[in-house]
Amino acid sequence: MTKKIAVLPGDGIGTEIVAEAVKVLEALRRDFGLNIEMEQALVGGAAYDAAGHPLPEQTLALAKAADAVLLGAVGGYKWESLDIALRPEKGLLGLRSELGLFSNLRPAILYPQLANASTLKPEVVSGLDIMIVRELTGDIYFGKPRGIRVLENGEREGFNTMVYCESEIERIGRSAFDIAMRRDKRVCSVDKANVLECTELWREVMTRVARDYPEVTLSHMYVDNAAMQLVRAPKQFDVMVTGNMFGDILSDCAAMLTGSIGMLPSASLDAFGKGMYEPIHGSAPDIAGKGIANPVATILSVAMMLRYSLNQLELAERVESAVNKVLDQGLRTADIYTPGMHKTGTAEMGDAVVNALR
Ligand code: IPM
Ligand code: MG
């Protein structure tokens, strides 16, 4: 059966990197029998400009009807002064919550070829392979009440609510433990249970879930320490599971261990295997339109799509090994460039991956 893929390039470098990922999908369709059809739609600032809303009805309907969604990035200087409800980021957050994509997988893997591109010493990061499992539809991102109110003395006060119910914690916990069962069987749950009741409950529920996974070792870590440990001794981690806000921050931090945030893909999954796949970096408006962005994170997101939503394990591995080959050939976009390598642009990198698929 033909699988439907909604392609949402978004803003900034989103359009450039998604174009390369689409080249890879086209090649898989043409030469390797991948049975897909793709349809594009607007999201984020581009959608606001064209339709007055960052997540138009049409785009949401397309994403809902699809088997998987490929997303570039949203946001840019141009839309920063818009009302928060109309900002490009709301397009992305709307997709996550409307599609029920609660489980966000953010692998941080160091390609050996890039050990020198990391800002950390090669011995600290070589062999790094962490899976961050970030809860994606709850927490302070979506909690109510929220807003900015005027106090009696006329001063304004901003407020948001960090909130998690037990079932939300439990299901992300199960995601993390299921993944750990296929890896090194260690889960580190990150919270701030020494200060926040919400995460005190988080810790309690994680401990309860762990009883169903006797083979997996569960540890707990406060988020401040986790940030420190990630740059001090990152290889101690196998699977990290945490809430939406802490996961946002820690995954950027983990990304840098691998040399560049331009290398890291992500999958956001619902309870049934449907997913949205996107690079974890943003729209990078400072380099948009220059043809220098790294398309690898988006191409690796396609590999995750093949693995988690399209059940095409072999093709997923084919894409990943094509990326490996291209790195072996010495091709580097600016973000992962080190002297002696061959500096390439976005399209050249994408073409090289397509050629390496064979
Ligand atoms: C991410 C991004 C988003 C987030 C933004 C763009 C809303 O930083 O996917 O990590 O905060 O989740
Ligand atoms: Mg982020």
XYZ file of C-alpha atoms and ligand atoms in Angstrom:
371
model
C 0.000 0.000 0.000
C 1.188 3.485 -0.824
C 2.197 5.434 2.271
C 1.372 9.117 2.422
C 3.995 11.549 3.584
C 3.143 15.139 4.410
C 6.114 17.374 3.681
C 6.187 20.623 5.642
C 9.373 22.588 4.935
C 8.454 25.601 7.103
C 10.763 28.599 7.339
C 14.372 29.684 7.035
C 16.734 26.860 6.150
C 13.731 24.498 6.477
C 13.000 24.728 2.768
C 16.629 24.087 1.785
C 17.235 21.056 3.987
C 13.853 19.462 3.324
C 14.547 19.693 -0.414
C 17.595 17.460 0.136
C 15.679 14.990 2.274
C 13.003 14.826 -0.429
C 15.741 14.004 -2.966
C 16.646 11.029 -0.800
C 13.017 9.890 -0.564
C 12.611 10.286 -4.341
C 15.704 8.170 -4.919
C 14.391 5.479 -2.570
C 11.121 5.482 -4.473
C 12.779 5.414 -7.879
C 15.534 2.889 -7.229
C 14.636 0.914 -4.126
C 10.908 0.276 -4.384
C 9.763 2.545 -1.584
C 6.044 2.971 -2.145
C 5.229 6.524 -1.065
C 3.497 9.632 -2.211
C 4.449 13.064 -0.931
C 2.432 16.234 -0.604
C 3.735 19.598 0.565
C 2.019 22.211 2.718
C 2.883 25.406 4.534
C 3.535 25.694 8.246
C 5.010 28.355 10.541
C 5.815 31.848 9.355
C 5.397 30.886 5.706
C 1.861 29.735 6.478
C 1.149 32.884 8.468
C 2.232 35.017 5.515
C 0.124 33.053 3.044
C -2.921 32.186 5.137
C -2.806 34.281 8.313
C -2.182 31.326 10.638
C 0.943 29.264 11.428
C -1.047 26.019 11.249
C -3.766 26.367 8.578
C -6.673 23.878 8.617
C -5.472 22.415 5.331
C -2.000 21.700 6.668
C -3.366 20.086 9.813
C -5.765 17.953 7.764
C -2.922 16.828 5.482
C -0.740 15.940 8.477
C -3.594 14.033 10.125
C -4.303 12.035 6.984
C -0.633 11.184 6.384
C 1.226 8.093 7.594
C 4.204 10.262 8.480
C 5.165 13.923 8.463
C 8.515 15.352 7.412
C 9.113 18.799 8.865
C 11.924 21.298 8.308
C 11.908 24.100 10.851
C 9.786 27.092 11.803
C 10.432 30.645 12.941
C 12.444 33.701 12.029
C 13.150 37.318 12.951
C 10.347 38.492 10.731
C 7.620 37.010 12.927
C 9.111 37.662 16.373
C 6.819 40.569 17.213
C 3.596 38.719 16.345
C 1.131 37.826 19.066
C 2.388 34.610 20.693
C -0.682 32.697 19.464
C 0.237 33.435 15.851
C 3.975 32.881 16.010
C 5.511 30.235 13.753
C 6.398 28.079 16.796
C 2.675 27.661 17.460
C 2.421 25.841 14.159
C 4.898 23.253 15.366
C 3.427 22.996 18.866
C -0.063 22.691 17.353
C 1.044 19.775 15.185
C 2.631 18.025 18.149
C -0.443 18.324 20.322
C -3.121 17.840 17.630
C -1.408 14.679 16.399
C -0.784 13.406 19.942
C 2.970 13.098 19.350
C 3.933 12.679 22.980
C 7.139 10.709 22.589
C 10.073 12.619 21.167
C 13.180 10.591 20.413
C 16.371 12.584 20.058
C 19.405 10.409 19.508
C 22.807 12.001 20.095
C 25.318 9.871 18.245
C 28.877 10.849 17.494
C 30.034 9.838 14.060
C 33.680 8.850 14.522
C 34.596 10.983 11.498
C 33.451 14.054 13.459
C 35.272 13.454 16.746
C 37.388 16.537 16.052
C 34.412 18.730 15.171
C 33.076 18.578 18.728
C 34.026 21.361 21.110
C 34.732 18.627 23.655
C 37.848 16.496 23.727
C 37.631 13.458 21.421
C 38.159 11.054 24.341
C 35.150 12.521 26.137
C 32.778 12.077 23.193
C 34.105 9.264 21.005
C 31.654 6.383 20.871
C 28.862 8.543 22.240
C 25.389 7.057 21.728
C 22.634 8.561 23.863
C 18.901 8.451 23.278
C 17.012 11.345 24.810
C 13.319 10.590 25.227
C 11.533 13.899 25.692
C 7.861 14.150 26.619
C 6.396 16.444 23.974
C 2.752 17.297 24.570
C 2.631 18.301 28.237
C 4.536 20.247 30.881
C 4.910 24.012 31.061
C 4.706 24.172 27.240
C 0.989 23.424 27.316
C 0.020 23.863 30.995
C -2.727 26.229 32.025
C -3.200 28.798 33.398
C -0.721 30.814 31.384
C -0.427 34.414 30.337
C 0.604 37.898 31.375
C -1.654 39.678 33.864
C -1.690 43.092 35.497
C -1.307 43.113 39.270
C -3.138 45.468 41.606
C -0.101 47.721 41.809
C -0.123 48.054 38.023
C 2.936 45.880 37.517
C 2.635 43.052 34.996
C 3.267 39.437 35.903
C 3.988 36.565 33.510
C 2.967 33.043 34.501
C 3.024 29.490 33.170
C 2.130 26.190 34.747
C 4.234 23.073 34.936
C 1.819 20.173 35.032
C 1.943 16.414 34.432
C -0.686 13.838 35.257
C 0.274 10.276 36.127
C -0.881 8.763 32.845
C 1.266 11.189 30.847
C 4.319 10.331 32.910
C 3.608 6.651 32.703
C 3.287 6.502 28.906
C 6.522 8.429 28.259
C 8.171 6.230 30.858
C 7.065 3.140 28.947
C 8.424 4.621 25.699
C 11.790 5.106 27.353
C 11.914 1.663 28.959
C 10.821 -0.046 25.719
C 13.659 1.685 23.895
C 16.140 0.832 26.647
C 15.214 -2.846 26.252
C 16.597 -2.651 22.697
C 19.758 -0.849 23.850
C 21.994 -1.021 26.903
C 19.036 -1.348 29.311
C 19.766 1.767 31.352
C 17.333 4.639 31.862
C 18.222 7.881 33.594
C 15.137 9.899 34.492
C 15.810 13.622 34.785
C 13.732 15.805 37.098
C 13.907 18.551 39.694
C 12.249 16.561 42.429
C 14.103 18.459 45.143
C 12.127 21.602 44.328
C 9.110 20.899 42.094
C 6.142 18.769 43.215
C 5.295 18.096 39.592
C 8.585 16.291 39.128
C 8.367 14.646 42.536
C 5.350 12.862 41.070
C 7.365 12.241 37.902
C 10.030 10.429 39.926
C 7.453 8.363 41.785
C 5.712 7.239 38.588
C 9.004 6.429 36.838
C 9.981 4.257 39.783
C 6.653 2.456 39.521
C 6.973 1.912 35.743
C 10.467 0.503 36.275
C 8.997 -2.441 38.200
C 7.555 -3.735 34.918
C 11.047 -3.745 33.400
C 13.186 -5.742 35.818
C 16.023 -5.979 33.269
C 16.372 -2.220 32.976
C 18.337 -0.211 35.517
C 16.652 3.063 36.435
C 18.548 6.001 37.905
C 17.343 9.503 38.729
C 19.190 12.764 38.252
C 18.354 16.390 38.932
C 18.308 18.424 35.760
C 21.091 20.803 36.782
C 23.392 17.884 37.474
C 22.293 16.193 34.241
C 23.348 19.272 32.264
C 26.717 19.170 33.968
C 27.165 15.415 33.498
C 26.332 15.731 29.805
C 29.398 17.875 29.219
C 31.560 16.227 31.893
C 31.107 12.520 31.135
C 28.351 12.049 28.549
C 29.122 8.401 27.859
C 27.657 7.412 31.228
C 24.183 7.762 29.647
C 22.200 5.271 27.601
C 18.562 6.437 27.584
C 17.583 9.708 29.263
C 13.892 10.367 29.846
C 12.569 13.749 30.848
C 9.781 16.304 30.512
C 9.136 18.696 27.680
C 11.034 21.711 28.999
C 14.081 19.918 30.432
C 14.217 17.765 27.303
C 14.274 20.821 25.071
C 17.301 22.190 26.883
C 19.216 18.954 27.441
C 18.802 17.824 23.842
C 20.437 20.989 22.505
C 23.254 20.437 24.952
C 23.650 16.795 23.916
C 23.586 17.834 20.271
C 26.721 19.892 20.634
C 28.607 16.875 21.941
C 28.310 15.387 18.478
C 30.026 18.271 16.757
C 26.989 20.021 15.381
C 23.308 20.317 15.998
C 23.155 20.056 12.202
C 23.653 16.294 12.489
C 20.803 15.337 14.786
C 17.442 13.969 13.691
C 14.340 13.399 15.763
C 11.153 11.405 15.748
C 7.959 12.480 17.485
C 5.642 9.526 17.860
C 2.052 8.980 18.837
C 0.789 5.850 20.566
C 0.358 3.977 17.262
C 3.645 4.527 15.434
C 2.609 7.519 13.402
C 5.282 10.145 13.580
C 6.587 13.517 12.649
C 10.262 13.641 11.734
C 12.387 16.743 11.932
C 15.936 17.881 12.545
C 16.325 19.096 16.111
C 17.899 22.370 14.998
C 15.780 25.385 14.159
C 15.247 27.554 11.106
C 18.624 29.343 11.449
C 17.474 32.595 9.818
C 21.042 33.923 9.939
C 22.174 31.440 7.283
C 18.875 30.925 5.435
C 19.009 31.236 1.668
C 22.781 30.880 1.516
C 22.833 27.203 0.579
C 25.261 26.342 3.363
C 23.015 24.610 5.910
C 23.701 20.988 6.813
C 20.919 18.743 5.442
C 22.155 15.640 7.292
C 19.889 16.012 10.343
C 16.861 16.085 8.044
C 18.148 13.195 5.938
C 18.717 11.173 9.118
C 15.176 12.107 10.152
C 14.050 10.346 6.969
C 15.952 7.292 8.187
C 14.039 7.472 11.470
C 10.792 7.754 9.504
C 11.673 4.638 7.539
C 12.405 2.808 10.773
C 9.566 3.929 13.033
C 6.616 4.714 10.734
C 7.211 2.979 7.400
C 8.627 -0.272 8.726
C 11.514 -0.177 6.215
C 14.437 -1.156 8.375
C 16.743 -2.005 5.510
C 16.191 1.309 3.783
C 16.713 3.130 7.071
C 20.092 1.471 7.396
C 20.859 2.228 3.779
C 20.296 5.955 4.372
C 22.396 5.917 7.529
C 25.248 4.143 5.847
C 25.059 6.559 2.896
C 25.580 9.413 5.367
C 28.502 7.507 6.818
C 30.060 7.069 3.377
C 29.734 10.750 2.575
C 31.473 11.625 5.830
C 34.177 9.089 4.989
C 34.621 10.843 1.643
C 35.517 13.971 3.616
C 32.509 16.058 2.615
C 31.607 18.632 5.249
C 29.138 21.473 5.440
C 30.432 24.570 7.222
C 29.073 23.572 10.653
C 31.130 20.351 10.744
C 34.087 21.537 8.704
C 37.598 20.921 9.995
C 40.777 21.760 8.068
C 41.749 19.197 5.447
C 38.152 18.266 4.674
C 36.181 19.195 1.574
C 33.752 22.030 2.293
C 30.383 21.617 0.573
C 27.035 23.343 0.395
C 23.569 22.036 1.204
C 22.669 20.676 -2.240
C 26.063 19.109 -2.857
C 25.786 17.264 0.458
C 22.289 16.027 -0.417
C 23.418 14.863 -3.859
C 26.366 13.039 -2.338
C 24.056 11.142 0.024
C 21.786 10.202 -2.886
C 24.782 8.891 -4.825
C 26.005 6.952 -1.814
C 22.697 5.112 -1.482
C 23.863 2.653 -4.144
C 12.629 22.105 19.573
C 12.430 23.578 19.419
C 10.969 23.901 19.701
C 10.690 23.535 21.140
C 10.553 25.348 19.409
C 10.883 25.759 17.990
C 9.107 25.582 19.699
O 13.301 24.277 20.232
O 11.978 21.336 18.838
O 13.454 21.714 20.405
O 10.910 24.351 22.052
O 10.248 22.417 21.375
Mg 14.745 23.058 21.214
